[in-house]
Short mmCIF file of C-alpha atoms in Angstrom, two decimals:
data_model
loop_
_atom_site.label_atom_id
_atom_site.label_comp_id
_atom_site.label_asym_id
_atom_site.label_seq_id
_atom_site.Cartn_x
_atom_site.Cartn_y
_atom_site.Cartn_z
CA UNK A 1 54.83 -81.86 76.35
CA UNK A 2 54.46 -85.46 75.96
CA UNK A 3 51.29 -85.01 73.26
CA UNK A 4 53.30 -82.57 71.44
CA UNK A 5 56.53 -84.67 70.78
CA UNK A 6 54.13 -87.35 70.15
CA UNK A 7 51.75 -85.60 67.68
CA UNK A 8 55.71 -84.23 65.61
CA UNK A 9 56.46 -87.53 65.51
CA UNK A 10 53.76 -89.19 64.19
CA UNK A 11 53.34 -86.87 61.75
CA UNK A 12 56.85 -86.17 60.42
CA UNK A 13 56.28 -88.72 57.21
CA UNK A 14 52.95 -86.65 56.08
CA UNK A 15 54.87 -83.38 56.87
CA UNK A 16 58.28 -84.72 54.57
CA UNK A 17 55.81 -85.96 51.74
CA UNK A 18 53.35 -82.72 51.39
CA UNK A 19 56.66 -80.34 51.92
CA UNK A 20 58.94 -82.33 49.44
CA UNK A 21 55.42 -82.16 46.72
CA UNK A 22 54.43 -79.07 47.13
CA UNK A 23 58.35 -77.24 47.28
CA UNK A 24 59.53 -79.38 44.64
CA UNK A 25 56.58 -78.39 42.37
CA UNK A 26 57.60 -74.85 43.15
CA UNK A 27 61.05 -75.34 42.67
CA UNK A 28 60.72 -77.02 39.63
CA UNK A 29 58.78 -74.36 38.48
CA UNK A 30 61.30 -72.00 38.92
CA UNK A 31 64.21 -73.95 37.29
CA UNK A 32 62.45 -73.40 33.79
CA UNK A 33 62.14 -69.50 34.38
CA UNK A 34 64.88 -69.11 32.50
CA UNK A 35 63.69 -70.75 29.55
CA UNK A 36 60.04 -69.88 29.87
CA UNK A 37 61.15 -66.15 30.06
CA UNK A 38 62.84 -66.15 26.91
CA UNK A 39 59.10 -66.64 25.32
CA UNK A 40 57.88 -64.33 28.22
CA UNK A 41 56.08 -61.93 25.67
CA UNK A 42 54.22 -64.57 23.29
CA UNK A 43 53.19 -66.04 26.54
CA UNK A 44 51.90 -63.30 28.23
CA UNK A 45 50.17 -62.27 25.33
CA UNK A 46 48.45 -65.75 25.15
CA UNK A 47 47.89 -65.87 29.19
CA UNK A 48 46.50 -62.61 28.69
CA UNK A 49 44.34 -64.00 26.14
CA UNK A 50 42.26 -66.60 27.69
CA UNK A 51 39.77 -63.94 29.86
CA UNK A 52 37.50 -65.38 32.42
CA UNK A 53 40.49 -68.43 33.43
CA UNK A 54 43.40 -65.56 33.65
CA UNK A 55 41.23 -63.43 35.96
CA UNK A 56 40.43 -66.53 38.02
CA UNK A 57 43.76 -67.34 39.21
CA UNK A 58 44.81 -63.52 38.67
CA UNK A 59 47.20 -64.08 36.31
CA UNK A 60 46.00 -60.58 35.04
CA UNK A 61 47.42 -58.65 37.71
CA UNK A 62 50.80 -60.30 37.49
CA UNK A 63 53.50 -60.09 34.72
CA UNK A 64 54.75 -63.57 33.59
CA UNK A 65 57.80 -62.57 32.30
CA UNK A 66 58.77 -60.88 35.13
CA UNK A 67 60.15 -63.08 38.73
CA UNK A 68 57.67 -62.22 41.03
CA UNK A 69 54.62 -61.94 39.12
CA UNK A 70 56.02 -65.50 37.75
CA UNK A 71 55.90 -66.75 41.34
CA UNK A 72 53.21 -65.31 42.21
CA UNK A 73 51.27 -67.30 39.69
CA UNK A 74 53.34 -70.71 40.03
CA UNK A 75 53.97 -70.01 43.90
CA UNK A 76 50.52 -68.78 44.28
CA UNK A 77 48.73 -72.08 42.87
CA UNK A 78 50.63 -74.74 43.94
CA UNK A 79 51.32 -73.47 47.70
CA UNK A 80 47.68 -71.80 47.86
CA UNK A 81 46.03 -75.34 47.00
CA UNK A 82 48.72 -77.53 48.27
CA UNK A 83 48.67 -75.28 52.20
CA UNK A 84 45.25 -75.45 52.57
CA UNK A 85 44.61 -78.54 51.86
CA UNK A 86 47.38 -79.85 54.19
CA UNK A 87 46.09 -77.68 56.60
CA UNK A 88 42.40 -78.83 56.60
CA UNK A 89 43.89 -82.75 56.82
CA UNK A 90 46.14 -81.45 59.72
CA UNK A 91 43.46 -79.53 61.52
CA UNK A 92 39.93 -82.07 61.21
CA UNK A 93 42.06 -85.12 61.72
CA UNK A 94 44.15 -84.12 64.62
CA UNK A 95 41.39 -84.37 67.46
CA UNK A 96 38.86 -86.67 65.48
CA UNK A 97 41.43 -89.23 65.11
CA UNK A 98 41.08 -90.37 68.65
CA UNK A 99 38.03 -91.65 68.72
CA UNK A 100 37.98 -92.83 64.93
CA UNK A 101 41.46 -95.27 66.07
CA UNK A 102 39.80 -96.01 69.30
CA UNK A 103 43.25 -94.34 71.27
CA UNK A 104 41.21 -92.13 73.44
CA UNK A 105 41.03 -94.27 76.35
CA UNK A 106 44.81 -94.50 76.40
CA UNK A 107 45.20 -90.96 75.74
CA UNK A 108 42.86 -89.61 78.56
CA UNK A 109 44.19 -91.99 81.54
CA UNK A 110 47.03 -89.99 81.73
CA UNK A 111 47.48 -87.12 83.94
CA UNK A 112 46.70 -84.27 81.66
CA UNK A 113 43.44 -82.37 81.43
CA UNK A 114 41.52 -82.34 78.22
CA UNK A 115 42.47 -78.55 77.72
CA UNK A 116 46.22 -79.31 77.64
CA UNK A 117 45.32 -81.97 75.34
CA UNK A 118 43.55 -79.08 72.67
CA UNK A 119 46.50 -77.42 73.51
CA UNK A 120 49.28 -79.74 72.91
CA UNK A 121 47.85 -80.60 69.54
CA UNK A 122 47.41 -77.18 68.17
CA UNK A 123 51.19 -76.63 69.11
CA UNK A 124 52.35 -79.51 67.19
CA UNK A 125 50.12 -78.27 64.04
CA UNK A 126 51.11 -74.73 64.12
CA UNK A 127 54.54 -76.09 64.48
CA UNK A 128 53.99 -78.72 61.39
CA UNK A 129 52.37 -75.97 59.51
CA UNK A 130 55.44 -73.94 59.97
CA UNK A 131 57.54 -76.17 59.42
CA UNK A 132 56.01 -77.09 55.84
CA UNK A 133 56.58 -73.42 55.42
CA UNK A 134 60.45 -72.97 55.98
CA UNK A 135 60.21 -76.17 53.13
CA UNK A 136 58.91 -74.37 50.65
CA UNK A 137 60.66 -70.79 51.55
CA UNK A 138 63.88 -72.65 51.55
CA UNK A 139 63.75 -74.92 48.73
CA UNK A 140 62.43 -71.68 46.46
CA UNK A 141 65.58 -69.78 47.97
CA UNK A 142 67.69 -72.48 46.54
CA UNK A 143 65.99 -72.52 43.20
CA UNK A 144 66.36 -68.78 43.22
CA UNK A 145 69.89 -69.29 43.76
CA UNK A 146 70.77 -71.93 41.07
CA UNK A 147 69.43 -70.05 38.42
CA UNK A 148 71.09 -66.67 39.47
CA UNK A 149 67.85 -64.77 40.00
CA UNK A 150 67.18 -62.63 42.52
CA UNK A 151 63.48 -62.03 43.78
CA UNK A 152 61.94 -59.05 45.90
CA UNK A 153 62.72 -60.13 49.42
CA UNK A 154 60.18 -57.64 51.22
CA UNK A 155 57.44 -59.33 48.18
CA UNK A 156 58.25 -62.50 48.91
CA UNK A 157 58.42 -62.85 52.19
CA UNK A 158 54.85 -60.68 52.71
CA UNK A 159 53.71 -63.52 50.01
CA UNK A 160 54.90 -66.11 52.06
CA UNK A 161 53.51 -64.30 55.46
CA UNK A 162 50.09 -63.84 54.05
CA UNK A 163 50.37 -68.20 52.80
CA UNK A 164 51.30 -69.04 56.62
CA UNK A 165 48.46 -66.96 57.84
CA UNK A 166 45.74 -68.15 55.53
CA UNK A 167 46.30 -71.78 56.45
CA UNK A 168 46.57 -70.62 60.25
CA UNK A 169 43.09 -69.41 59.62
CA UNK A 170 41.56 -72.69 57.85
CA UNK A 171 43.99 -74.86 60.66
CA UNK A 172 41.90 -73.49 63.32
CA UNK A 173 38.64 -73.59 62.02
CA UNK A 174 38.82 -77.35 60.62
CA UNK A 175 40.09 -78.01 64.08
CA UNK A 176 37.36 -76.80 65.72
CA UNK A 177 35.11 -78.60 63.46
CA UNK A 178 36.76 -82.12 64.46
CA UNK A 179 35.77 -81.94 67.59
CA UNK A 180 32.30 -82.20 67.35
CA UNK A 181 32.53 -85.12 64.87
CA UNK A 182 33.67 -88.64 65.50
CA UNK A 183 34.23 -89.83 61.81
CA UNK A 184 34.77 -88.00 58.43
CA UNK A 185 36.48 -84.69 59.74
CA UNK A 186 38.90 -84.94 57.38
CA UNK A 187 36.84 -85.36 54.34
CA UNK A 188 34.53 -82.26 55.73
CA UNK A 189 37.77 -80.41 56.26
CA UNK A 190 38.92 -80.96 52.42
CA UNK A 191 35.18 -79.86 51.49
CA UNK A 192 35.74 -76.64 53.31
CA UNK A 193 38.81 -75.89 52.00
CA UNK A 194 38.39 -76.50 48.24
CA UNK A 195 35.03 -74.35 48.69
CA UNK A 196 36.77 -71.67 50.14
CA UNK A 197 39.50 -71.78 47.39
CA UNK A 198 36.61 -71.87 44.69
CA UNK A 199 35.08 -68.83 46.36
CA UNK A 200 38.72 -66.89 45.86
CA UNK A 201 38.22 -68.24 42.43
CA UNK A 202 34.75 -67.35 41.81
CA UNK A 203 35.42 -63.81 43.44
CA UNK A 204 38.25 -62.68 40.98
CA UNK A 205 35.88 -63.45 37.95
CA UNK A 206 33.75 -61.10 38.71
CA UNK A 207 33.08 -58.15 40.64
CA UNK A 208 29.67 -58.96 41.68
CA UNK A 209 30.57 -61.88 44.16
CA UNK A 210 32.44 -59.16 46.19
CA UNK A 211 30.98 -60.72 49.28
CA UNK A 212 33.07 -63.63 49.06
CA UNK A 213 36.35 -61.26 49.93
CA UNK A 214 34.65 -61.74 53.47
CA UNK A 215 34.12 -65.20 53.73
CA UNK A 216 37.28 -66.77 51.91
CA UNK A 217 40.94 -66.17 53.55
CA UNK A 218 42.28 -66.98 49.51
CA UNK A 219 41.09 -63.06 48.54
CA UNK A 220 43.93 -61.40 51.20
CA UNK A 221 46.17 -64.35 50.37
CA UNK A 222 46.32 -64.31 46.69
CA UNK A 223 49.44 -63.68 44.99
CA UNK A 224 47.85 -61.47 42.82
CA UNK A 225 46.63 -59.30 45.62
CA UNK A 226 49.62 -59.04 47.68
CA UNK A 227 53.03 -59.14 45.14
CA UNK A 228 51.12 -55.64 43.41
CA UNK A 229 50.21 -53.64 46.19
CA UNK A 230 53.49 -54.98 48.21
CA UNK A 231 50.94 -54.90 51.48
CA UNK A 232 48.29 -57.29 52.99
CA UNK A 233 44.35 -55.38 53.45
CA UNK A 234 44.61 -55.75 57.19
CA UNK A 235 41.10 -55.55 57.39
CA UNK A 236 40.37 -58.72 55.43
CA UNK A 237 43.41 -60.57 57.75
CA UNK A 238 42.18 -59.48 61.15
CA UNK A 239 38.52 -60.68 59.92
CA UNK A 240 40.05 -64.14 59.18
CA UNK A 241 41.46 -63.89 62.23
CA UNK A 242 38.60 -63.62 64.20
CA UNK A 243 36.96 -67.21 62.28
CA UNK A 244 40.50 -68.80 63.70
CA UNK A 245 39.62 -67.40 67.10
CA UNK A 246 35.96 -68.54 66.99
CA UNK A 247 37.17 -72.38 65.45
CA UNK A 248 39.78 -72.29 68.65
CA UNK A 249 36.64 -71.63 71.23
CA UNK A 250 34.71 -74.23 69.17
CA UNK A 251 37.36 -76.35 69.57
CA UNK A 252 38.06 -75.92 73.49
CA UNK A 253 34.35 -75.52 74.46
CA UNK A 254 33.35 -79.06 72.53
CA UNK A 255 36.10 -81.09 73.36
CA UNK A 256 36.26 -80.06 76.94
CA UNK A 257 32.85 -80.92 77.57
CA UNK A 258 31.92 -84.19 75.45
CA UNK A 259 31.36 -87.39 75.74
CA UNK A 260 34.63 -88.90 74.21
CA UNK A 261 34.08 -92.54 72.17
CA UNK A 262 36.88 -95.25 73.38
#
């Protein structure tokens, strides 16, 4: 487990800083409910208001004045944008980064095959990925308890579920993309991910870009999807699922097999 401890370690900094951002912007958030709520009507109205920009980020579907649907909206944006992105970084960079810092030589002389290699990364980014999770759950649960308010457990938590799986999904696809390139994964990775978020986007404007509900893991994700109906469309996650599976394969079937730079 030598690649693992090594992969946590040299990542621990990027983990603290996109955790700290992206809970504290949450948390933050959540420290003015209290205020905000006490306009919670006016607002609404105006959120309510604004047509084509409160069905994009389906602030429609969710009440602002009430906990929840004012997570799911705050929560929604900042960890929805924020995950992905930290998982398409995590995912293109982690194999990529070998042959872009020249430290593939040193890495392959040692007695491990290049499978256990694959695998000993994606360990240490499912375990960063989870870790940026239990961040954000924990500094929301604080928030939550400093200003006395007390959210749907079973909605948050499926929220929060639905989060860890969408970036699981977009992990393991950008990772299978970095293997078969030798410089600018990561930049490809970020291109992926802020297309697929734009397709979530684009899809809640209008009904006619239904087809993007298939493409884009931000539709079972959303918020605005999942606080509502208090359930994830299975169909929609085990779909995503199988894009994971096929960046995995990508993943173990390139790197396996090429012809690493040193």
């Amino acid at each position: 487990m030598g690649i693992y401890l090594h992969e946590m370690k040299r990542g621990r900094m990027g983990l603290l800083a996109w955790g700290c951002v992206i809970g504290g912007m949450i948390a933050l958030c959540l420290l003015l409910y209290p205020e905000l709520t006490k306009e919670g009507a006016s607002i609404q109205a105006a959120i309510e208001s604004m047509g084509t920009f409160t069905a994009a980020f389906g602030a429609d579907r969710l009440n602002y004045a009430e906990l929840m649907g004012f997570y799911g909206i705050y929560g929604g944006c900042m960890l929805g944008i924020g995950g992905i992105f930290y998982a398409a970084v995590l995912g293109t960079g982690m194999l990529e980064k070998e042959e872009r810092e020249h430290t593939a030589e040193f890495l392959l002389t040692h007695p491990v095959s290049r499978s256990q290699v694959v695998t000993e990364k994606l360990l240490a980014m499912i375990s960063q990925m989870l870790l940026l999770n239990g961040m954000v759950i924990l500094l929301s649960v604080v928030s939550f308890c400093i200003i006395g308010e007390k959210p749907d457990w079973h909605d948050f938590f499926l929220f929060h579920g639905a989060q860890i799986v969408m970036q699981f999904e977009i992990l393991c696809i950008c990772f299978g993309i970095s293997a078969f390139l030798k410089k600018g994964a990561t930049s490809a990775g970020i291109g992926i991910a802020a297309a697929l978020y734009f397709l979530g986007v684009f899809g809640n404007i209008t009904e006619k870009a239904e087809f993007v509900t298939y493409i884009t893991p931000y539709t079972y994700a959303d918020g605005a999807n999942v606080i509502p109906a208090g359930e994830l469309d299975i169909k929609l996650v085990m779909l995503g699922m199988v894009y994971a599976v096929i960046g995995l394969i990508a993943a173990y079937g390139k790197y396996t097999r090429k012809d690493i730079s040193k």
